[in-house]
Each structure stands twice: as C-alpha cells, then as structure tokens.
Amino acid sequence: MSATSEVKRPVPPDIRARKGGTPLVMLTAYTTPVARLVDPHCDMVLVGDSVGMVLHGLPSTLGVTMEMMILHGQAVARGLNRAMMVVDMPFGAYEEGEAQAFRNAARLMAETGAAAVKLEGGAHMAPTIAHLTARGIPVMAHIGLTPQAVNTLGGYRVQGRGEDADRIRHDAAAVTEAGAFSVVLEKVPDVLATEVTQALPIPTIGIGASAACDGQVLVVDDMLGLFTAFRPKFVKRYAELGADADRAIAAYAKEVRARTFPAPEHVFGEKAPGK
Ligand code: KIV
C-alpha cells in the first residue's frame, strides 16, 4: 500500500471523540457500487435494515433477516476504504435476550467486517447494549421513531412531543449509561433533539431531528431520488436519479423499437485476417 492510499479508518472510539466537533456524516449503502460512491464523503456508512423496503420492496423493515444483513454488509464492505461500517441488527435478532443479541451481533461483525452494530430501542434495550459492549461489540443505539416498532408505535409518527419528551430523555440517558458509542435520534422535535444532544456525552446522529445533532444520517436512495414510494418530510432530495433513470430507460426502449440501438459503433465487425 502506498503512503498516499493509507487512510486511518475511524473506529467507534474515534466517532465518540467527535462529540461536539465537526458534524459526522453518515449515509446508508446496501451494495458495493453505492458504497464506493459514498465512502470518500462519509465518516460512517450504515447498512440499514431499510434495505428491506428500499431494495427488496418489503412494506416495512420487519421482514428483514440476518441473512439479508450479512449479504448486504459483505457487499458494502467491498466498496469501503475509509468510512466506518455499521450494520443494523434486524427485527427479531436481538430482542429475545442478551445471549441471542450477542450471538447475532458477533455473527454480523465476523461475517461482514462491520466495526459496530446498530439496534433499536431505549431504556428497555439498555441491559442488552451493556452486555454487548462489555463483550467487544460497539453499539450505536437508535431511539425516537424506531421503525421496527411501527406496529406498537401506531405508525411512523414524530416521537417525544409534549409530555412524551421525558421518555426520549430517559431513553437517551439509558443507552448512554449502557455504553452506546453514539445514538441515532429519529423523528423527534428539533428542540428536544437539541436538548438531548447538549445533555449527552456521546454523539447524536439525527434523522428528522435537528441540525444541532452531532451528525446526520439519511437513506442514500431517498436523498438521491431513487426511492420514491413515499417521502418523509426530513428527506432532502440532493438529486433526482429516479427521474433521470426513467428518462434513460424510456429512451432505450424507444431506440430498441426503432432499431436505432445498437448503432454501428456498438456492434462488432469481422476481424481482419492475421490480426
Ligand atoms: O435502516 C436505516 O436505514 C436506518 C436509518 C434510517 C437510521 O436505521
């Protein structure tokens, strides 16, 4: 490896040390080519269980399996050189108890090379987070709107409004105390996300939370305009690749039907004799 290609990849303690500094940049990726695109720009890349909805057409993240996370984690790992990879624990892979959580988190890390796992849940998941971190598994917590709990939360609603704010404060303190190196705050009011960010010693990563968070995460297909089934308010579209792709595919179909594709420059002639 040449001196110029040597990059120090962040590890969870480096991320934790970025509390209050330049905001941390995180995007999801599920495939090698997209991992290669986001790698130069991100501190962390999340192989999110959103893969189920974004790439597999599932109606929620509940149907995502360990096998899916491992396959996509391995694909993303092949495309990363500098960003730290975090892999989501899928629904049903950690809620049974600490032993189940350790077994599956260790498998995710061993088989994908992830530096950390992310799991959803606040105070009730604190014993599991403590169990994992004590055994060498760095945990990014995820509180506020936890999509795996969509059925008990009653939809993808903003969490922590009014008196419910105390629940989010309590969750944030509990996952921090348990040893999480950072925490995703999803869909909580700006003021509450700011307060929690100021109160915690670990970085908060916002999604639909606040610019005051220590970092931000978005689903890459959302921000590129590739996933268009629905669009939460917190998604800013930085490109319209879905519309571009539609135009390109329509042009291809038209040219195939008109026999103008392939053109002479896309086909092969006979090889000249002796060449
Ligand atoms: O699965 C996912 O992509 C996530 C982020 C949206 C935080 O959990």
GROMACS .gro file of C-alpha atoms and ligand atoms in nm:
model
  283
    1MET     CA    1   0.000   0.000   0.000
    2SER     CA    2   0.144   0.342  -0.091
    3ALA     CA    3   0.171   0.622   0.162
    4THR     CA    4  -0.097   0.821  -0.020
    5SER     CA    5  -0.352   0.538  -0.013
    6GLU     CA    6  -0.316   0.481   0.361
    7VAL     CA    7  -0.617   0.623   0.536
    8LYS     CA    8  -0.689   0.581   0.904
    9ARG     CA    9  -1.039   0.441   0.920
   10PRO     CA   10  -1.235   0.564   1.217
   11VAL     CA   11  -1.330   0.313   1.485
   12PRO     CA   12  -1.610   0.363   1.740
   13PRO     CA   13  -1.390   0.546   1.998
   14ASP     CA   14  -1.288   0.794   1.723
   15ILE     CA   15  -1.654   0.855   1.646
   16ARG     CA   16  -1.731   0.903   2.015
   17ALA     CA   17  -1.444   1.152   2.040
   18ARG     CA   18  -1.606   1.362   1.767
   19LYS     CA   19  -1.876   1.476   2.014
   20GLY     CA   20  -1.940   1.846   1.967
   21GLY     CA   21  -1.695   1.872   1.674
   22THR     CA   22  -1.743   1.892   1.300
   23PRO     CA   23  -2.072   1.713   1.230
   24LEU     CA   24  -2.044   1.345   1.149
   25VAL     CA   25  -2.162   1.244   0.801
   26MET     CA   26  -2.344   0.914   0.763
   27LEU     CA   27  -2.539   0.761   0.476
   28THR     CA   28  -2.679   0.416   0.416
   29ALA     CA   29  -2.546   0.183   0.148
   30TYR     CA   30  -2.653  -0.168   0.055
   31THR     CA   31  -2.437  -0.251  -0.247
   32THR     CA   32  -2.071  -0.230  -0.349
   33PRO     CA   33  -2.111   0.041  -0.617
   34VAL     CA   34  -2.306   0.270  -0.384
   35ALA     CA   35  -2.058   0.203  -0.103
   36ARG     CA   36  -1.780   0.318  -0.340
   37LEU     CA   37  -1.974   0.638  -0.412
   38VAL     CA   38  -2.042   0.733  -0.050
   39ASP     CA   39  -1.711   0.616   0.100
   40PRO     CA   40  -1.499   0.925   0.017
   41HIS     CA   41  -1.758   1.160   0.168
   42CYS     CA   42  -1.877   0.981   0.482
   43ASP     CA   43  -1.741   0.917   0.830
   44MET     CA   44  -1.977   0.624   0.872
   45VAL     CA   45  -2.178   0.407   0.634
   46LEU     CA   46  -2.484   0.228   0.765
   47VAL     CA   47  -2.604  -0.097   0.618
   48GLY     CA   48  -2.953  -0.018   0.738
   49ASP     CA   49  -3.241  -0.259   0.763
   50SER     CA   50  -3.414  -0.001   0.542
   51VAL     CA   51  -3.263  -0.228   0.273
   52GLY     CA   52  -3.578  -0.436   0.308
   53MET     CA   53  -3.803  -0.152   0.193
   54VAL     CA   54  -3.561   0.022  -0.040
   55LEU     CA   55  -3.413  -0.272  -0.232
   56HIS     CA   56  -3.643  -0.565  -0.161
   57GLY     CA   57  -3.982  -0.393  -0.183
   58LEU     CA   58  -4.096  -0.502   0.164
   59PRO     CA   59  -4.376  -0.298   0.326
   60SER     CA   60  -4.170  -0.240   0.644
   61THR     CA   61  -3.836  -0.341   0.794
   62LEU     CA   62  -3.995  -0.628   0.988
   63GLY     CA   63  -3.927  -0.891   0.722
   64VAL     CA   64  -3.553  -0.825   0.707
   65THR     CA   65  -3.340  -1.126   0.804
   66MET     CA   66  -2.988  -1.184   0.936
   67GLU     CA   67  -2.901  -1.340   0.600
   68MET     CA   68  -3.005  -1.021   0.416
   69MET     CA   69  -2.800  -0.804   0.651
   70ILE     CA   70  -2.495  -1.027   0.612
   71LEU     CA   71  -2.519  -1.040   0.233
   72HIS     CA   72  -2.558  -0.662   0.200
   73GLY     CA   73  -2.297  -0.599   0.471
   74GLN     CA   74  -2.044  -0.806   0.278
   75ALA     CA   75  -2.127  -0.621  -0.045
   76VAL     CA   76  -2.086  -0.280   0.122
   77ALA     CA   77  -1.760  -0.382   0.292
   78ARG     CA   78  -1.609  -0.449  -0.053
   79GLY     CA   79  -1.673  -0.088  -0.151
   80LEU     CA   80  -1.538   0.088   0.160
   81ASN     CA   81  -1.182   0.206   0.221
   82ARG     CA   82  -1.213   0.490   0.464
   83ALA     CA   83  -1.558   0.513   0.623
   84MET     CA   84  -1.655   0.306   0.925
   85MET     CA   85  -1.923   0.046   0.857
   86VAL     CA   86  -2.216  -0.005   1.095
   87VAL     CA   87  -2.466  -0.287   1.033
   88ASP     CA   88  -2.824  -0.290   1.161
   89MET     CA   89  -2.948  -0.574   1.380
   90PRO     CA   90  -3.270  -0.688   1.209
   91PHE     CA   91  -3.604  -0.725   1.386
   92GLY     CA   92  -3.618  -1.046   1.591
   93ALA     CA   93  -3.240  -1.090   1.606
   94TYR     CA   94  -3.177  -0.932   1.948
   95GLU     CA   95  -3.499  -0.877   2.143
   96GLU     CA   96  -3.520  -1.227   2.296
   97GLY     CA   97  -3.234  -1.169   2.535
   98GLU     CA   98  -2.869  -1.088   2.579
   99ALA     CA   99  -2.737  -1.426   2.460
  100GLN     CA  100  -2.935  -1.409   2.136
  101ALA     CA  101  -2.824  -1.049   2.081
  102PHE     CA  102  -2.458  -1.137   2.136
  103ARG     CA  103  -2.474  -1.441   1.907
  104ASN     CA  104  -2.627  -1.242   1.620
  105ALA     CA  105  -2.421  -0.925   1.670
  106ALA     CA  106  -2.099  -1.130   1.678
  107ARG     CA  107  -2.209  -1.309   1.360
  108LEU     CA  108  -2.284  -0.978   1.185
  109MET     CA  109  -1.942  -0.840   1.278
  110ALA     CA  110  -1.748  -1.157   1.198
  111GLU     CA  111  -1.916  -1.221   0.864
  112THR     CA  112  -1.928  -0.862   0.734
  113GLY     CA  113  -1.629  -0.693   0.896
  114ALA     CA  114  -1.853  -0.421   1.047
  115ALA     CA  115  -1.694  -0.211   1.321
  116ALA     CA  116  -2.023  -0.181   1.510
  117VAL     CA  117  -2.388  -0.279   1.512
  118LYS     CA  118  -2.694  -0.059   1.549
  119LEU     CA  119  -3.003  -0.168   1.732
  120GLU     CA  120  -3.335   0.000   1.803
  121GLY     CA  121  -3.475   0.071   2.148
  122GLY     CA  122  -3.416   0.288   2.452
  123ALA     CA  123  -3.423   0.206   2.823
  124HIS     CA  124  -3.560  -0.146   2.770
  125MET     CA  125  -3.261  -0.231   2.547
  126ALA     CA  126  -3.002  -0.085   2.788
  127PRO     CA  127  -2.914  -0.422   2.950
  128THR     CA  128  -2.856  -0.570   2.603
  129ILE     CA  129  -2.638  -0.275   2.499
  130ALA     CA  130  -2.434  -0.313   2.821
  131HIS     CA  131  -2.399  -0.688   2.759
  132LEU     CA  132  -2.273  -0.635   2.403
  133THR     CA  133  -2.034  -0.350   2.476
  134ALA     CA  134  -1.882  -0.541   2.769
  135ARG     CA  135  -1.807  -0.824   2.524
  136GLY     CA  136  -1.638  -0.627   2.248
  137ILE     CA  137  -1.935  -0.525   2.037
  138PRO     CA  138  -1.965  -0.148   1.988
  139VAL     CA  139  -2.329  -0.042   1.974
  140MET     CA  140  -2.490   0.255   1.805
  141ALA     CA  141  -2.828   0.299   1.972
  142HIS     CA  142  -3.141   0.417   1.788
  143ILE     CA  143  -3.423   0.594   1.974
  144GLY     CA  144  -3.720   0.818   1.897
  145LEU     CA  145  -3.902   0.668   1.600
  146THR     CA  146  -3.783   0.308   1.588
  147PRO     CA  147  -3.930   0.169   1.264
  148GLN     CA  148  -3.913  -0.194   1.381
  149ALA     CA  149  -4.172  -0.095   1.645
  150VAL     CA  150  -4.406   0.062   1.388
  151ASN     CA  151  -4.694  -0.160   1.498
  152THR     CA  152  -4.670  -0.071   1.866
  153LEU     CA  153  -4.598   0.297   1.797
  154GLY     CA  154  -4.905   0.315   1.571
  155GLY     CA  155  -4.725   0.440   1.260
  156TYR     CA  156  -4.419   0.643   1.161
  157ARG     CA  157  -4.506   0.937   1.388
  158VAL     CA  158  -4.289   1.204   1.546
  159GLN     CA  159  -4.188   1.080   1.893
  160GLY     CA  160  -4.135   1.284   2.208
  161ARG     CA  161  -4.385   1.565   2.165
  162GLY     CA  162  -4.521   1.726   2.485
  163GLU     CA  163  -4.511   1.500   2.790
  164ASP     CA  164  -4.363   1.217   2.583
  165ALA     CA  165  -4.035   1.412   2.577
  166ASP     CA  166  -3.940   1.260   2.913
  167ARG     CA  167  -3.946   0.912   2.761
  168ILE     CA  168  -3.692   1.019   2.497
  169ARG     CA  169  -3.471   1.191   2.758
  170HIS     CA  170  -3.482   0.876   2.968
  171ASP     CA  171  -3.403   0.651   2.668
  172ALA     CA  172  -3.111   0.873   2.567
  173ALA     CA  173  -2.962   0.864   2.917
  174ALA     CA  174  -3.015   0.487   2.949
  175VAL     CA  175  -2.844   0.389   2.622
  176THR     CA  176  -2.555   0.625   2.702
  177GLU     CA  177  -2.516   0.480   3.050
  178ALA     CA  178  -2.523   0.130   2.896
  179GLY     CA  179  -2.219   0.212   2.683
  180ALA     CA  180  -2.350   0.301   2.336
  181PHE     CA  181  -2.081   0.498   2.147
  182SER     CA  182  -2.341   0.709   1.967
  183VAL     CA  183  -2.717   0.728   1.926
  184VAL     CA  184  -2.947   0.785   1.631
  185LEU     CA  185  -3.235   1.023   1.711
  186GLU     CA  186  -3.510   0.964   1.457
  187LYS     CA  187  -3.811   1.191   1.409
  188VAL     CA  188  -3.802   1.382   1.738
  189PRO     CA  189  -3.878   1.755   1.771
  190ASP     CA  190  -3.590   1.990   1.694
  191VAL     CA  191  -3.587   2.146   2.043
  192LEU     CA  192  -3.581   1.809   2.217
  193ALA     CA  193  -3.306   1.676   1.987
  194THR     CA  194  -3.101   1.987   2.064
  195GLU     CA  195  -3.153   1.943   2.438
  196VAL     CA  196  -3.062   1.572   2.426
  197THR     CA  197  -2.754   1.648   2.215
  198GLN     CA  198  -2.638   1.905   2.468
  199ALA     CA  199  -2.701   1.670   2.759
  200LEU     CA  200  -2.529   1.356   2.626
  201PRO     CA  201  -2.154   1.287   2.627
  202ILE     CA  202  -2.189   1.072   2.312
  203PRO     CA  203  -2.262   1.193   1.958
  204THR     CA  204  -2.623   1.210   1.847
  205ILE     CA  205  -2.690   1.128   1.482
  206GLY     CA  206  -3.007   1.295   1.362
  207ILE     CA  207  -3.261   1.187   1.103
  208GLY     CA  208  -3.564   1.410   1.111
  209ALA     CA  209  -3.425   1.557   1.434
  210SER     CA  210  -3.211   1.873   1.438
  211ALA     CA  211  -2.916   2.047   1.274
  212ALA     CA  212  -2.780   2.072   1.629
  213CYS     CA  213  -2.716   1.696   1.637
  214ASP     CA  214  -2.354   1.584   1.628
  215GLY     CA  215  -2.412   1.419   1.291
  216GLN     CA  216  -2.676   1.338   1.032
  217VAL     CA  217  -2.783   1.022   0.854
  218LEU     CA  218  -3.008   0.974   0.551
  219VAL     CA  219  -3.110   0.677   0.343
  220VAL     CA  220  -2.900   0.720   0.030
  221ASP     CA  221  -3.178   0.616  -0.210
  222ASP     CA  222  -3.404   0.882  -0.053
  223MET     CA  223  -3.157   1.167  -0.094
  224LEU     CA  224  -3.070   1.062  -0.450
  225GLY     CA  225  -3.437   1.046  -0.552
  226LEU     CA  226  -3.415   0.673  -0.628
  227PHE     CA  227  -3.669   0.561  -0.368
  228THR     CA  228  -3.992   0.739  -0.441
  229ALA     CA  229  -4.263   0.516  -0.288
  230PHE     CA  230  -4.303   0.777  -0.014
  231ARG     CA  231  -4.104   1.075   0.107
  232PRO     CA  232  -4.082   1.171   0.473
  233LYS     CA  233  -4.054   1.546   0.545
  234PHE     CA  234  -3.696   1.503   0.670
  235VAL     CA  235  -3.572   1.378   0.333
  236LYS     CA  236  -3.397   1.641   0.126
  237ARG     CA  237  -3.350   1.531  -0.234
  238TYR     CA  238  -3.000   1.619  -0.349
  239ALA     CA  239  -3.059   1.457  -0.691
  240GLU     CA  240  -3.344   1.316  -0.896
  241LEU     CA  241  -3.182   0.995  -1.016
  242GLY     CA  242  -3.516   0.814  -1.031
  243ALA     CA  243  -3.649   1.065  -1.286
  244ASP     CA  244  -3.317   1.055  -1.478
  245ALA     CA  245  -3.329   0.676  -1.487
  246ASP     CA  246  -3.689   0.683  -1.612
  247ARG     CA  247  -3.589   0.914  -1.898
  248ALA     CA  248  -3.288   0.695  -1.986
  249ILE     CA  249  -3.490   0.372  -1.984
  250ALA     CA  250  -3.766   0.529  -2.195
  251ALA     CA  251  -3.503   0.647  -2.449
  252TYR     CA  252  -3.351   0.298  -2.463
  253ALA     CA  253  -3.690   0.134  -2.517
  254LYS     CA  254  -3.775   0.382  -2.793
  255GLU     CA  255  -3.443   0.323  -2.974
  256VAL     CA  256  -3.471  -0.056  -2.949
  257ARG     CA  257  -3.819  -0.042  -3.100
  258ALA     CA  258  -3.696   0.192  -3.376
  259ARG     CA  259  -3.386  -0.027  -3.439
  260THR     CA  260  -3.160   0.276  -3.385
  261PHE     CA  261  -2.989   0.094  -3.098
  262PRO     CA  262  -2.743  -0.071  -3.129
  263ALA     CA  263  -2.577   0.174  -3.368
  264PRO     CA  264  -2.272   0.082  -3.582
  265GLU     CA  265  -2.035   0.189  -3.300
  266HIS     CA  266  -2.193  -0.065  -3.063
  267VAL     CA  267  -2.154  -0.373  -3.287
  268PHE     CA  268  -1.854  -0.578  -3.399
  269GLY     CA  269  -1.718  -0.630  -3.747
  270GLU     CA  270  -1.520  -0.928  -3.873
  271LYS     CA  271  -1.157  -0.935  -3.755
  272ALA     CA  272  -0.914  -0.853  -4.037
  273PRO     CA  273  -0.725  -1.172  -4.139
  274GLY     CA  274  -0.396  -1.217  -3.946
  275LYS     CA  275  -0.485  -0.965  -3.675
  276KIV     O1  276  -3.231   0.137   0.845
  276KIV     C1  277  -3.192   0.254   0.831
  276KIV     O2  278  -3.160   0.299   0.720
  276KIV     C2  279  -3.183   0.338   0.950
  276KIV     C3  280  -3.154   0.484   0.931
  276KIV     C4  281  -3.265   0.550   0.862
  276KIV     C5  282  -3.118   0.549   1.057
  276KIV     O3  283  -3.197   0.290   1.057
   0.00000   0.00000   0.00000
